mmCIF file of C-alpha atoms in Angstrom:
data_model
loop_
_atom_site.group_PDB
_atom_site.id
_atom_site.type_symbol
_atom_site.label_atom_id
_atom_site.label_comp_id
_atom_site.label_asym_id
_atom_site.label_seq_id
_atom_site.Cartn_x
_atom_site.Cartn_y
_atom_site.Cartn_z
ATOM 1 C CA MET A 1 4.856 118.413 21.508
ATOM 2 C CA PRO A 2 8.430 117.939 19.949
ATOM 3 C CA GLU A 3 8.537 113.747 19.472
ATOM 4 C CA LEU A 4 11.015 112.025 18.845
ATOM 5 C CA PRO A 5 11.734 113.107 15.060
ATOM 6 C CA GLU A 6 11.860 116.810 16.269
ATOM 7 C CA VAL A 7 14.215 115.714 19.152
ATOM 8 C CA GLU A 8 16.632 114.254 16.748
ATOM 9 C CA VAL A 9 16.646 117.417 14.073
ATOM 10 C CA SER A 10 17.820 119.458 17.250
ATOM 11 C CA ARG A 11 20.494 116.919 17.972
ATOM 12 C CA LEU A 12 21.964 117.201 14.000
ATOM 13 C CA GLY A 13 21.418 120.991 14.383
ATOM 14 C CA ILE A 14 22.897 121.589 17.642
ATOM 15 C CA THR A 15 25.872 119.010 17.088
ATOM 16 C CA PRO A 16 28.262 120.620 14.413
ATOM 17 C CA HIS A 17 28.169 124.179 16.857
ATOM 18 C CA LEU A 18 28.948 122.393 20.418
ATOM 19 C CA LEU A 19 31.192 119.353 20.097
ATOM 20 C CA HIS A 20 34.366 119.220 21.294
ATOM 21 C CA LYS A 21 33.813 122.621 22.601
ATOM 22 C CA GLN A 22 34.520 123.992 25.971
ATOM 23 C CA ILE A 23 31.270 125.208 28.089
ATOM 24 C CA THR A 24 32.343 128.195 29.571
ATOM 25 C CA ALA A 25 30.025 129.409 31.049
ATOM 26 C CA ILE A 26 26.262 128.253 32.152
ATOM 27 C CA LYS A 27 23.785 130.720 32.506
ATOM 28 C CA VAL A 28 20.315 130.021 34.546
ATOM 29 C CA ARG A 29 17.810 132.433 34.611
ATOM 30 C CA GLN A 30 14.895 130.594 34.995
ATOM 31 C CA PRO A 31 15.504 127.834 37.504
ATOM 32 C CA LYS A 32 11.799 126.304 37.912
ATOM 33 C CA LEU A 33 11.149 124.276 35.368
ATOM 34 C CA ARG A 34 9.478 120.122 35.030
ATOM 35 C CA TRP A 35 12.389 119.826 38.008
ATOM 36 C CA PRO A 36 14.647 122.428 39.458
ATOM 37 C CA VAL A 37 17.354 122.894 37.508
ATOM 38 C CA PRO A 38 20.355 120.998 39.817
ATOM 39 C CA GLU A 39 23.205 123.805 40.843
ATOM 40 C CA GLU A 40 25.342 120.831 40.184
ATOM 41 C CA ILE A 41 25.020 121.542 36.283
ATOM 42 C CA GLN A 42 28.359 124.673 36.929
ATOM 43 C CA GLN A 43 30.735 121.948 38.199
ATOM 44 C CA LEU A 44 30.464 120.836 34.192
ATOM 45 C CA VAL A 45 32.185 124.642 33.316
ATOM 46 C CA GLY A 46 34.977 124.240 31.805
ATOM 47 C CA PHE A 47 34.788 120.872 30.475
ATOM 48 C CA GLN A 48 35.108 119.986 26.900
ATOM 49 C CA ILE A 49 31.334 118.302 25.171
ATOM 50 C CA GLU A 50 32.802 114.686 24.066
ATOM 51 C CA ARG A 51 29.722 113.978 22.516
ATOM 52 C CA ILE A 52 26.212 114.711 21.884
ATOM 53 C CA SER A 53 23.858 111.767 22.293
ATOM 54 C CA ARG A 54 19.809 111.025 22.602
ATOM 55 C CA ARG A 55 17.722 108.767 24.781
ATOM 56 C CA ALA A 56 14.068 108.635 23.800
ATOM 57 C CA LYS A 57 13.405 112.467 23.806
ATOM 58 C CA TYR A 58 16.192 113.682 26.042
ATOM 59 C CA LEU A 59 19.738 115.098 24.815
ATOM 60 C CA ILE A 60 22.519 114.386 27.020
ATOM 61 C CA LEU A 61 25.813 116.869 26.542
ATOM 62 C CA HIS A 62 28.208 113.922 27.635
ATOM 63 C CA THR A 63 31.122 115.968 29.423
ATOM 64 C CA ALA A 64 34.238 114.487 31.603
ATOM 65 C CA ASN A 65 32.719 116.065 34.584
ATOM 66 C CA GLY A 66 29.209 114.906 34.446
ATOM 67 C CA ASN A 67 26.136 115.364 32.158
ATOM 68 C CA ILE A 68 23.297 117.580 31.049
ATOM 69 C CA LEU A 69 20.421 116.663 29.743
ATOM 70 C CA LEU A 70 17.807 118.130 28.232
ATOM 71 C CA HIS A 71 13.806 118.085 27.217
ATOM 72 C CA LEU A 72 11.624 120.009 25.265
ATOM 73 C CA GLY A 73 8.991 119.166 27.448
ATOM 74 C CA MET A 74 5.604 120.822 25.679
ATOM 75 C CA SER A 75 7.000 123.251 24.068
ATOM 76 C CA GLY A 76 10.342 123.750 24.083
ATOM 77 C CA SER A 77 13.256 124.424 21.701
ATOM 78 C CA LEU A 78 16.227 124.911 21.019
ATOM 79 C CA ARG A 79 18.944 127.667 19.403
ATOM 80 C CA VAL A 80 22.545 127.862 18.786
ATOM 81 C CA VAL A 81 22.676 132.231 18.910
ATOM 82 C CA PRO A 82 25.983 134.552 19.225
ATOM 83 C CA LYS A 83 26.635 134.517 23.347
ATOM 84 C CA ASP A 84 25.985 138.186 23.566
ATOM 85 C CA THR A 85 22.271 137.741 22.103
ATOM 86 C CA PRO A 86 19.653 139.416 24.083
ATOM 87 C CA ALA A 87 17.442 136.600 25.912
ATOM 88 C CA GLY A 88 13.555 137.158 25.538
ATOM 89 C CA LYS A 89 11.012 136.382 28.057
ATOM 90 C CA HIS A 90 10.796 132.770 27.815
ATOM 91 C CA ASP A 91 14.978 132.083 27.232
ATOM 92 C CA HIS A 92 15.463 130.459 30.193
ATOM 93 C CA ILE A 93 19.129 128.590 29.964
ATOM 94 C CA ASP A 94 22.241 129.378 27.983
ATOM 95 C CA ILE A 95 24.957 127.107 28.168
ATOM 96 C CA VAL A 96 27.793 129.078 26.607
ATOM 97 C CA VAL A 97 31.019 127.374 24.809
ATOM 98 C CA ASP A 98 34.089 128.712 23.666
ATOM 99 C CA SER A 99 33.194 129.372 19.999
ATOM 100 C CA ASP A 100 31.315 132.414 21.739
ATOM 101 C CA TYR A 101 28.070 130.552 20.872
ATOM 102 C CA SER A 102 25.468 129.744 22.868
ATOM 103 C CA LEU A 103 22.828 126.969 23.327
ATOM 104 C CA ARG A 104 19.841 128.489 24.267
ATOM 105 C CA LEU A 105 16.744 126.851 25.283
ATOM 106 C CA THR A 106 13.745 128.570 25.530
ATOM 107 C CA ASP A 107 10.326 126.847 26.894
ATOM 108 C CA PRO A 108 7.565 129.194 27.428
ATOM 109 C CA ARG A 109 5.186 126.433 29.184
ATOM 110 C CA ARG A 110 7.939 125.588 31.460
ATOM 111 C CA PHE A 111 7.527 121.807 30.698
ATOM 112 C CA GLY A 112 10.927 120.959 29.905
ATOM 113 C CA ALA A 113 13.994 120.431 31.949
ATOM 114 C CA CYS A 114 17.325 120.657 32.314
ATOM 115 C CA LEU A 115 19.380 117.747 34.281
ATOM 116 C CA PHE A 116 22.747 117.333 35.803
ATOM 117 C CA GLN A 117 23.584 113.092 35.219
ATOM 118 C CA ALA A 118 27.273 112.407 37.436
ATOM 119 C CA GLU A 119 28.421 110.160 34.559
ATOM 120 C CA ASP A 120 27.162 107.980 31.723
ATOM 121 C CA THR A 121 26.658 104.882 33.850
ATOM 122 C CA SER A 122 24.247 106.485 36.961
ATOM 123 C CA PRO A 123 21.685 104.968 37.260
ATOM 124 C CA ASN A 124 18.498 107.429 36.607
ATOM 125 C CA PRO A 125 14.866 106.728 36.627
ATOM 126 C CA LEU A 126 13.864 109.151 33.840
ATOM 127 C CA LEU A 127 16.233 106.446 31.395
ATOM 128 C CA ASP A 128 15.931 102.808 33.133
ATOM 129 C CA ASN A 129 13.234 100.830 31.940
ATOM 130 C CA LEU A 130 12.964 102.465 28.640
ATOM 131 C CA GLY A 131 12.369 100.213 25.708
ATOM 132 C CA PRO A 132 14.609 100.018 22.757
ATOM 133 C CA GLU A 133 15.499 102.855 19.817
ATOM 134 C CA PRO A 134 12.796 102.572 17.172
ATOM 135 C CA LEU A 135 15.080 103.292 14.313
ATOM 136 C CA THR A 136 17.994 100.371 15.555
ATOM 137 C CA ASP A 137 17.916 97.045 15.207
ATOM 138 C CA ALA A 138 16.634 96.266 18.937
ATOM 139 C CA PHE A 139 13.559 97.043 17.523
ATOM 140 C CA ASP A 140 10.764 95.496 15.105
ATOM 141 C CA GLY A 141 7.413 94.440 14.312
ATOM 142 C CA GLN A 142 8.392 90.951 16.050
ATOM 143 C CA ARG A 143 8.925 92.828 19.499
ATOM 144 C CA LEU A 144 5.618 94.414 19.461
ATOM 145 C CA TYR A 145 3.756 90.811 18.316
ATOM 146 C CA ASP A 146 5.650 88.505 21.072
ATOM 147 C CA LEU A 147 4.791 91.956 23.827
ATOM 148 C CA SER A 148 1.513 91.912 22.333
ATOM 149 C CA ARG A 149 -0.074 88.761 22.759
ATOM 150 C CA ASN A 150 -3.219 88.946 25.543
ATOM 151 C CA ARG A 151 -3.795 92.762 26.071
ATOM 152 C CA LYS A 152 -6.518 94.501 25.897
ATOM 153 C CA GLN A 153 -5.405 98.253 25.830
ATOM 154 C CA ALA A 154 -5.667 100.148 22.209
ATOM 155 C CA VAL A 155 -2.848 98.885 20.018
ATOM 156 C CA LYS A 156 -2.155 103.145 19.982
ATOM 157 C CA THR A 157 -1.396 103.435 23.386
ATOM 158 C CA PHE A 158 0.447 100.042 23.148
ATOM 159 C CA ILE A 159 2.634 101.107 20.453
ATOM 160 C CA MET A 160 2.899 104.692 22.615
ATOM 161 C CA ASP A 161 4.038 102.939 25.489
ATOM 162 C CA ASN A 162 7.778 103.733 26.237
ATOM 163 C CA LYS A 163 8.608 100.713 27.953
ATOM 164 C CA ILE A 164 7.690 99.035 24.468
ATOM 165 C CA VAL A 165 9.635 101.252 22.409
ATOM 166 C CA VAL A 166 11.205 104.764 22.976
ATOM 167 C CA GLY A 167 9.508 108.029 20.646
ATOM 168 C CA VAL A 168 6.405 106.605 19.520
ATOM 169 C CA GLY A 169 4.531 109.984 20.280
ATOM 170 C CA ASN A 170 0.674 110.488 18.989
ATOM 171 C CA ILE A 171 1.715 112.261 15.731
ATOM 172 C CA TYR A 172 4.010 109.209 14.142
ATOM 173 C CA ALA A 173 1.303 106.761 15.620
ATOM 174 C CA ASN A 174 -1.229 108.332 14.173
ATOM 175 C CA GLU A 175 0.371 107.570 10.753
ATOM 176 C CA SER A 176 2.040 104.453 11.088
ATOM 177 C CA LEU A 177 -1.286 102.656 11.667
ATOM 178 C CA PHE A 178 -2.764 104.573 9.098
ATOM 179 C CA LEU A 179 0.068 103.422 6.471
ATOM 180 C CA ALA A 180 -0.607 100.089 8.498
ATOM 181 C CA GLY A 181 -4.066 99.363 7.795
ATOM 182 C CA ILE A 182 -4.669 99.012 11.806
ATOM 183 C CA ASP A 183 -7.629 100.774 13.249
ATOM 184 C CA PRO A 184 -5.946 102.488 16.326
ATOM 185 C CA ARG A 185 -9.172 101.253 18.610
ATOM 186 C CA LYS A 186 -8.261 97.701 18.039
ATOM 187 C CA ALA A 187 -6.826 95.782 21.422
ATOM 188 C CA ALA A 188 -3.093 95.129 20.959
ATOM 189 C CA GLY A 189 -3.592 91.554 21.599
ATOM 190 C CA LYS A 190 -5.718 91.068 18.312
ATOM 191 C CA VAL A 191 -3.539 92.695 15.966
ATOM 192 C CA THR A 192 -2.015 89.921 13.913
ATOM 193 C CA LYS A 193 1.442 89.173 13.570
ATOM 194 C CA GLN A 194 1.253 89.890 10.097
ATOM 195 C CA HIS A 195 0.212 93.600 11.112
ATOM 196 C CA TYR A 196 2.833 93.636 13.375
ATOM 197 C CA LEU A 197 5.511 92.692 11.534
ATOM 198 C CA ALA A 198 4.298 95.486 8.561
ATOM 199 C CA LEU A 199 3.913 98.226 11.309
ATOM 200 C CA GLY A 200 7.217 97.718 12.664
ATOM 201 C CA GLU A 201 8.651 98.797 9.719
ATOM 202 C CA ILE A 202 6.200 101.227 8.476
ATOM 203 C CA ILE A 203 7.175 103.406 11.855
ATOM 204 C CA LYS A 204 10.728 103.207 11.105
ATOM 205 C CA GLN A 205 9.847 104.532 7.683
ATOM 206 C CA VAL A 206 7.792 107.119 9.291
ATOM 207 C CA LEU A 207 10.618 108.583 12.042
ATOM 208 C CA ALA A 208 13.430 108.098 9.415
ATOM 209 C CA LYS A 209 11.801 110.362 7.065
ATOM 210 C CA ALA A 210 10.728 113.063 9.490
ATOM 211 C CA ILE A 211 14.144 113.093 10.628
ATOM 212 C CA SER A 212 15.445 113.670 6.711
ATOM 213 C CA GLN A 213 12.837 116.200 6.090
ATOM 214 C CA GLY A 214 13.578 117.996 9.824
ATOM 215 C CA GLY A 215 10.534 116.750 11.775
ATOM 216 C CA THR A 216 7.227 117.898 11.589
ATOM 217 C CA THR A 217 6.141 121.619 11.813
ATOM 218 C CA LEU A 218 4.335 122.573 14.941
ATOM 219 C CA LYS A 219 3.811 126.106 16.055
ATOM 220 C CA ASP A 220 6.485 125.536 19.427
ATOM 221 C CA PHE A 221 9.411 123.828 17.391
ATOM 222 C CA ALA A 222 11.610 125.058 14.807
ATOM 223 C CA GLN A 223 14.912 123.453 14.018
ATOM 224 C CA ALA A 224 18.347 124.596 15.763
ATOM 225 C CA ASP A 225 19.257 127.003 12.882
ATOM 226 C CA GLY A 226 15.574 128.320 13.297
ATOM 227 C CA LYS A 227 13.726 127.092 10.137
ATOM 228 C CA PRO A 228 10.759 124.939 10.350
ATOM 229 C CA GLY A 229 10.424 121.376 9.376
ATOM 230 C CA TYR A 230 8.112 120.491 6.529
ATOM 231 C CA PHE A 231 7.501 116.427 7.330
ATOM 232 C CA ALA A 232 3.789 118.322 8.457
ATOM 233 C CA GLN A 233 3.197 118.864 4.775
ATOM 234 C CA GLU A 234 3.096 115.248 4.074
ATOM 235 C CA LEU A 235 0.884 114.237 6.941
ATOM 236 C CA LEU A 236 -2.023 111.849 6.135
ATOM 237 C CA VAL A 237 -4.236 111.592 8.757
ATOM 238 C CA TYR A 238 -3.143 113.355 11.872
ATOM 239 C CA GLY A 239 -4.974 116.254 12.421
ATOM 240 C CA ARG A 240 -7.438 116.199 9.670
ATOM 241 C CA ASN A 241 -10.322 115.238 10.259
ATOM 242 C CA GLY A 242 -13.306 115.412 8.447
ATOM 243 C CA GLU A 243 -10.983 115.714 5.192
ATOM 244 C CA ALA A 244 -10.848 113.275 2.470
ATOM 245 C CA CYS A 245 -8.345 109.975 3.201
ATOM 246 C CA VAL A 246 -6.111 109.827 0.934
ATOM 247 C CA LYS A 247 -6.470 106.437 0.133
ATOM 248 C CA CYS A 248 -10.668 106.237 -0.184
ATOM 249 C CA ALA A 249 -11.693 109.646 0.020
ATOM 250 C CA GLU A 250 -14.226 108.730 2.438
ATOM 251 C CA PRO A 251 -13.627 111.371 5.490
ATOM 252 C CA ILE A 252 -10.861 111.249 8.362
ATOM 253 C CA GLU A 253 -12.165 110.548 11.638
ATOM 254 C CA SER A 254 -11.142 111.536 15.139
ATOM 255 C CA VAL A 255 -11.657 110.102 18.728
ATOM 256 C CA VAL A 256 -9.918 110.635 21.910
ATOM 257 C CA ILE A 257 -7.472 107.368 23.128
ATOM 258 C CA GLY A 258 -5.770 108.005 26.184
ATOM 259 C CA GLN A 259 -6.642 111.452 26.611
ATOM 260 C CA ARG A 260 -4.918 111.976 22.942
ATOM 261 C CA ASN A 261 -6.510 112.917 19.758
ATOM 262 C CA THR A 262 -6.583 110.184 17.348
ATOM 263 C CA PHE A 263 -7.058 109.948 13.668
ATOM 264 C CA TYR A 264 -7.976 107.773 11.120
ATOM 265 C CA CYS A 265 -9.619 106.214 8.318
ATOM 266 C CA ALA A 266 -12.677 103.842 9.211
ATOM 267 C CA LYS A 267 -12.629 102.309 5.684
ATOM 268 C CA CYS A 268 -8.892 102.207 5.593
ATOM 269 C CA GLN A 269 -8.164 100.622 8.916
ATOM 270 C CA ARG A 270 -9.298 97.526 10.689
#
């Protein structure tokens, strides 16, 4: 599943091609995605894309007549292609702009989304009640410590809760906890303030590095220009079950926490 760095890389990749361009057509080949593609998005044809933002894993194309919310789901990707590029089997939506290019949503599993938002201030149950963005000053280790008190859930699921902080997905939760020396199985309320202060900074560093290096290379993800990301080459624990820990050489172990595969070093993480 594309995580926050992959979505942010997509935003950075598509922005130069779409910003301040007028939408000339929206071609919906498959309206049955995670939620039905609403007909209201056709109201945006003829309007300029004034801004492209990201909230959690949602990309938002802002116009004066409303917004398009895009989510990549489990296997989705975005490409900027010449508008006459033939569509493949899983190319479900094209947002055509007046530069003769299209933003193409490709989604083999159809768990992604293309939704309409009337305006920036419109209530949206998908965006309401979200925690702060991890790369902003609104998020830090003190917040993690304060919200974790008396919580019995595993610290890994705690930091992956979008009400606590958005965008710390499975891959980067594994990596951050390893670098912080925290056992992912440990109860969130048992983690010390000192460890949380370090973890907050590590989460920021891990996500920022992933974004700068182009997002994690997954079989279902590539950048907007079609080039894969490179951060996967530097993953320290994720997907390395049985391999030697880079710190102590003990084998990396794996366990399922919150229905997600979790990788850790029993010696280095306490």
